[in-house]
Short mmCIF file of N, CA and C in Angstrom, two decimals:
data_model
loop_
_atom_site.label_atom_id
_atom_site.label_comp_id
_atom_site.label_asym_id
_atom_site.label_seq_id
_atom_site.Cartn_x
_atom_site.Cartn_y
_atom_site.Cartn_z
N MET M 127 10.88 -6.23 4.81
CA MET M 127 11.08 -5.99 5.87
C MET M 127 11.69 -4.47 6.00
N ARG M 128 11.93 -3.29 6.87
CA ARG M 128 12.07 -2.25 7.03
C ARG M 128 13.78 -2.04 7.56
N ASN M 129 14.11 -1.19 7.42
CA ASN M 129 15.74 -1.29 7.29
C ASN M 129 16.26 -0.26 8.34
N LEU M 130 16.30 -0.34 10.10
CA LEU M 130 16.35 0.26 10.87
C LEU M 130 17.12 1.55 10.86
N ARG M 131 18.75 1.29 10.24
CA ARG M 131 19.52 1.81 10.22
C ARG M 131 19.34 3.29 9.03
N LYS M 132 18.65 2.78 7.81
CA LYS M 132 18.01 3.55 6.85
C LYS M 132 16.89 4.76 7.09
N GLY M 133 16.59 4.52 8.33
CA GLY M 133 15.66 5.36 9.12
C GLY M 133 14.35 4.75 8.88
N GLY M 134 13.79 3.60 8.72
CA GLY M 134 12.58 2.41 8.65
C GLY M 134 12.44 2.53 10.20
N GLY M 135 11.35 2.80 10.64
CA GLY M 135 11.07 2.25 11.83
C GLY M 135 10.67 0.94 11.83
N VAL M 136 10.00 0.32 13.69
CA VAL M 136 9.36 -0.61 13.80
C VAL M 136 8.16 -0.82 13.55
N ARG M 137 7.59 -1.84 12.28
CA ARG M 137 6.13 -1.73 11.70
C ARG M 137 5.07 -2.28 13.03
N LYS M 138 3.93 -1.62 13.24
CA LYS M 138 2.65 -1.48 13.84
C LYS M 138 2.08 -2.87 13.52
N TYR M 139 1.87 -2.77 12.41
CA TYR M 139 0.98 -3.91 12.19
C TYR M 139 1.92 -5.05 11.19
N GLY M 140 1.75 -6.26 11.43
CA GLY M 140 2.30 -7.23 9.90
C GLY M 140 1.67 -7.48 8.86
N ASP M 141 2.16 -8.00 8.06
CA ASP M 141 2.19 -8.86 6.41
C ASP M 141 0.69 -9.03 6.67
N ARG M 142 0.58 -10.11 7.66
CA ARG M 142 -0.75 -11.35 7.82
C ARG M 142 -1.65 -10.32 8.35
N SER M 143 -1.85 -9.23 8.60
CA SER M 143 -2.98 -8.45 9.49
C SER M 143 -3.49 -7.79 8.34
N VAL M 144 -2.28 -6.88 7.15
CA VAL M 144 -2.79 -6.19 6.32
C VAL M 144 -3.21 -6.53 5.99
N LEU M 145 -2.59 -7.70 5.14
CA LEU M 145 -3.54 -8.59 4.06
C LEU M 145 -4.93 -8.51 4.16
N ASP M 146 -4.60 -8.91 5.60
CA ASP M 146 -6.49 -9.88 5.87
C ASP M 146 -7.53 -8.45 5.72
N SER M 147 -6.78 -7.05 6.00
CA SER M 147 -8.16 -5.97 6.13
C SER M 147 -8.28 -6.06 4.75
N ILE M 148 -7.22 -5.99 4.10
CA ILE M 148 -7.35 -5.63 2.50
C ILE M 148 -8.29 -6.67 1.48
N PHE M 149 -7.96 -7.91 2.01
CA PHE M 149 -9.02 -8.91 1.39
C PHE M 149 -10.45 -8.88 2.00
N TYR M 150 -10.46 -8.33 3.24
CA TYR M 150 -12.11 -8.47 3.89
C TYR M 150 -12.61 -6.37 2.91
N VAL M 151 -12.08 -6.59 2.59
CA VAL M 151 -12.76 -4.88 2.05
C VAL M 151 -12.56 -5.72 0.17
N LEU M 152 -11.89 -6.39 -0.17
CA LEU M 152 -11.98 -6.52 -1.13
C LEU M 152 -12.62 -8.05 -1.71
N ARG M 153 -13.15 -8.46 -0.41
CA ARG M 153 -13.77 -9.86 -0.94
C ARG M 153 -15.61 -9.31 -0.42
N SER M 154 -15.35 -8.69 0.29
CA SER M 154 -16.80 -8.28 0.71
C SER M 154 -17.31 -6.68 0.26
N GLY M 155 -16.75 -6.21 -0.43
CA GLY M 155 -17.32 -4.67 -1.53
C GLY M 155 -16.96 -3.51 0.05
N CYS M 156 -17.00 -4.10 1.07
CA CYS M 156 -17.63 -2.71 1.80
C CYS M 156 -16.63 -1.61 1.94
N ARG M 157 -17.02 -0.49 2.23
CA ARG M 157 -15.80 0.62 2.04
C ARG M 157 -14.85 0.73 3.22
N TRP M 158 -13.86 1.61 3.35
CA TRP M 158 -12.94 0.97 3.78
C TRP M 158 -12.68 1.55 5.50
N ARG M 159 -13.97 2.39 5.77
CA ARG M 159 -14.15 3.26 6.94
C ARG M 159 -14.74 2.28 7.17
N MET M 160 -15.67 1.09 7.24
CA MET M 160 -16.41 0.00 7.65
C MET M 160 -15.27 -1.06 7.99
N LEU M 161 -14.60 -1.34 7.75
CA LEU M 161 -13.66 -2.47 8.39
C LEU M 161 -14.22 -2.74 9.74
N PRO M 162 -14.17 -4.25 10.03
CA PRO M 162 -14.62 -4.38 11.73
C PRO M 162 -13.07 -4.37 12.77
N ARG M 163 -13.72 -3.39 13.96
CA ARG M 163 -12.36 -3.39 14.62
C ARG M 163 -11.50 -4.27 14.64
N ASP M 164 -11.96 -5.56 14.49
CA ASP M 164 -10.49 -6.83 15.30
C ASP M 164 -9.82 -6.69 13.65
N LEU M 165 -10.07 -6.53 12.83
CA LEU M 165 -8.92 -5.62 11.53
C LEU M 165 -8.42 -4.63 11.94
N LEU M 166 -7.52 -4.06 10.52
CA LEU M 166 -6.43 -3.13 11.12
C LEU M 166 -7.53 -1.37 10.96
N PRO M 167 -7.31 -0.70 11.41
CA PRO M 167 -7.58 0.60 11.18
C PRO M 167 -7.30 1.10 9.62
N TRP M 168 -8.75 1.53 9.21
CA TRP M 168 -9.11 1.73 7.79
C TRP M 168 -8.45 2.28 7.26
N ASP M 169 -7.34 3.68 7.61
CA ASP M 169 -6.53 4.21 7.06
C ASP M 169 -5.44 3.70 7.09
N ALA M 170 -5.04 2.74 8.19
CA ALA M 170 -3.66 1.50 7.83
C ALA M 170 -3.59 0.84 6.80
N ALA M 171 -5.26 0.10 6.45
CA ALA M 171 -4.86 -0.51 5.48
C ALA M 171 -4.89 -0.19 4.15
N HIS M 172 -5.90 1.06 3.95
CA HIS M 172 -6.34 1.65 2.67
C HIS M 172 -4.44 2.51 2.40
N ARG M 173 -3.71 2.64 3.44
CA ARG M 173 -2.69 3.34 3.18
C ARG M 173 -2.07 2.41 2.54
N TRP M 174 -1.81 0.97 3.10
CA TRP M 174 -0.86 -0.13 2.45
C TRP M 174 -1.52 -0.33 1.38
N PHE M 175 -2.73 -1.08 1.37
CA PHE M 175 -3.09 -1.19 -0.16
C PHE M 175 -2.73 -0.16 -1.39
N THR M 176 -3.10 1.18 -1.02
CA THR M 176 -3.18 2.31 -2.31
C THR M 176 -0.82 2.66 -2.57
N LYS M 177 0.14 2.09 -1.57
CA LYS M 177 1.62 2.58 -1.50
C LYS M 177 1.74 0.88 -2.60
N TRP M 178 0.90 -0.34 -2.06
CA TRP M 178 1.57 -1.35 -3.09
C TRP M 178 1.01 -1.38 -4.26
N ARG M 179 0.11 -0.64 -4.57
CA ARG M 179 -0.66 -0.61 -5.85
C ARG M 179 0.34 -0.21 -6.70
N ARG M 180 0.53 0.91 -5.71
CA ARG M 180 1.69 2.50 -6.71
C ARG M 180 2.50 1.38 -6.88
N ASP M 181 3.68 1.05 -6.64
CA ASP M 181 4.67 0.46 -6.49
C ASP M 181 4.90 -0.63 -6.97
N GLY M 182 3.44 -1.56 -7.55
CA GLY M 182 3.39 -2.36 -8.19
C GLY M 182 3.70 -3.70 -8.08
N SER M 183 3.56 -4.01 -6.35
CA SER M 183 3.67 -5.16 -5.64
C SER M 183 2.13 -6.56 -5.89
N TRP M 184 1.19 -5.50 -6.28
CA TRP M 184 -0.37 -5.65 -6.52
C TRP M 184 0.20 -6.90 -8.06
N ASP M 185 0.57 -6.57 -8.94
CA ASP M 185 0.96 -6.30 -10.54
C ASP M 185 2.00 -7.95 -10.34
N ARG M 186 3.26 -7.84 -9.36
CA ARG M 186 4.14 -8.60 -9.41
C ARG M 186 3.34 -9.79 -8.64
N ILE M 187 2.74 -9.55 -7.48
CA ILE M 187 1.87 -11.18 -6.93
C ILE M 187 0.73 -11.49 -7.80
N HIS M 188 0.38 -11.06 -8.91
CA HIS M 188 -0.95 -11.53 -9.99
C HIS M 188 0.41 -12.60 -11.04
N ASP M 189 1.56 -11.57 -10.98
CA ASP M 189 2.14 -12.47 -12.25
C ASP M 189 2.63 -13.76 -11.95
N GLU M 190 3.30 -13.66 -10.57
CA GLU M 190 4.33 -14.75 -9.87
C GLU M 190 3.80 -15.93 -10.68
N PRO M 191 2.59 -16.32 -9.79
CA PRO M 191 2.08 -17.70 -10.10
C PRO M 191 2.29 -18.03 -11.53
N ARG M 192 1.88 -17.41 -12.08
CA ARG M 192 1.93 -17.63 -13.42
C ARG M 192 3.32 -17.76 -14.25
N ARG M 193 4.01 -17.00 -13.81
CA ARG M 193 5.13 -17.09 -14.72
C ARG M 193 6.12 -18.58 -13.54
N ARG M 194 5.54 -18.96 -12.62
CA ARG M 194 6.31 -19.89 -12.09
C ARG M 194 5.58 -21.20 -12.91
N LEU M 195 4.32 -21.25 -13.32
CA LEU M 195 3.52 -22.20 -13.64
C LEU M 195 4.15 -22.41 -14.82
N ARG M 196 4.44 -21.49 -15.95
CA ARG M 196 5.21 -21.55 -17.45
C ARG M 196 5.85 -22.23 -17.30
N ILE M 197 7.34 -21.45 -16.20
CA ILE M 197 8.49 -22.15 -16.09
C ILE M 197 8.24 -24.13 -15.86
N GLY M 198 7.46 -24.31 -14.66
CA GLY M 198 7.34 -25.56 -14.73
C GLY M 198 6.68 -26.22 -15.84
N ALA M 199 5.75 -26.35 -16.58
CA ALA M 199 5.56 -26.05 -17.71
C ALA M 199 6.70 -26.52 -18.61
N GLY M 200 7.66 -25.80 -18.59
CA GLY M 200 8.70 -25.97 -20.17
C GLY M 200 8.74 -24.41 -20.56
N GLY M 201 8.34 -23.72 -19.97
CA GLY M 201 8.45 -22.42 -20.75
C GLY M 201 9.61 -21.53 -20.11
N ALA M 202 9.66 -20.41 -20.69
CA ALA M 202 10.51 -19.27 -20.66
C ALA M 202 10.24 -18.70 -18.93
N GLY M 203 8.75 -18.82 -19.10
CA GLY M 203 8.64 -17.92 -17.84
C GLY M 203 7.65 -16.36 -18.23
N ARG M 204 7.68 -16.47 -19.31
CA ARG M 204 7.24 -15.47 -20.11
C ARG M 204 5.90 -15.91 -21.59
N SER M 205 5.06 -15.40 -22.08
CA SER M 205 4.14 -15.85 -23.08
C SER M 205 5.18 -15.92 -23.88
N GLU M 206 5.31 -16.28 -25.02
CA GLU M 206 5.77 -17.35 -26.35
C GLU M 206 5.44 -16.33 -27.62
N THR M 207 4.06 -15.74 -27.37
CA THR M 207 3.73 -15.13 -29.03
C THR M 207 4.19 -13.56 -28.16
N VAL M 208 4.41 -13.23 -26.80
CA VAL M 208 4.44 -11.51 -27.01
C VAL M 208 5.83 -10.99 -27.71
N GLY M 209 6.25 -10.08 -28.35
CA GLY M 209 7.47 -9.69 -28.90
C GLY M 209 7.92 -10.46 -29.88
N ARG M 210 7.18 -11.56 -29.99
CA ARG M 210 8.28 -12.61 -31.50
C ARG M 210 6.78 -12.32 -32.76
N PRO M 211 8.02 -11.83 -33.80
CA PRO M 211 7.19 -11.82 -35.37
C PRO M 211 6.28 -13.63 -35.95
N ALA M 212 4.93 -13.11 -35.86
CA ALA M 212 4.66 -14.36 -36.67
C ALA M 212 5.39 -14.83 -37.73
N THR M 213 6.04 -16.42 -37.80
CA THR M 213 6.58 -16.87 -38.48
C THR M 213 6.09 -18.12 -39.58
N THR M 214 6.16 -17.88 -40.77
CA THR M 214 5.91 -18.97 -41.39
C THR M 214 6.47 -20.08 -42.29
N ASN M 215 6.25 -21.15 -41.83
CA ASN M 215 6.99 -22.40 -42.36
C ASN M 215 6.42 -23.07 -44.61
N GLY M 216 7.57 -23.36 -44.65
CA GLY M 216 7.11 -23.59 -46.31
C GLY M 216 7.77 -23.35 -47.19
#
């Protein structure tokens, strides 16, 4: 949510509408400019998609369920093989 005291304005479109529009394009393969009229204007949907791609939001959305699954399975929330040198017993 934007902080109105720090210069952020009231958002015109809610997150659900933004996501519905982005997912429509990704799922259907249509061009941004061909979004149906009951969704966001194409330029608004594209602007949010680009902003979230650049700031890493899509990566975090993608990675969070995996992290939670690993924690639930008794892991530390990250892959055990990343950054750890191979060891041999014996």
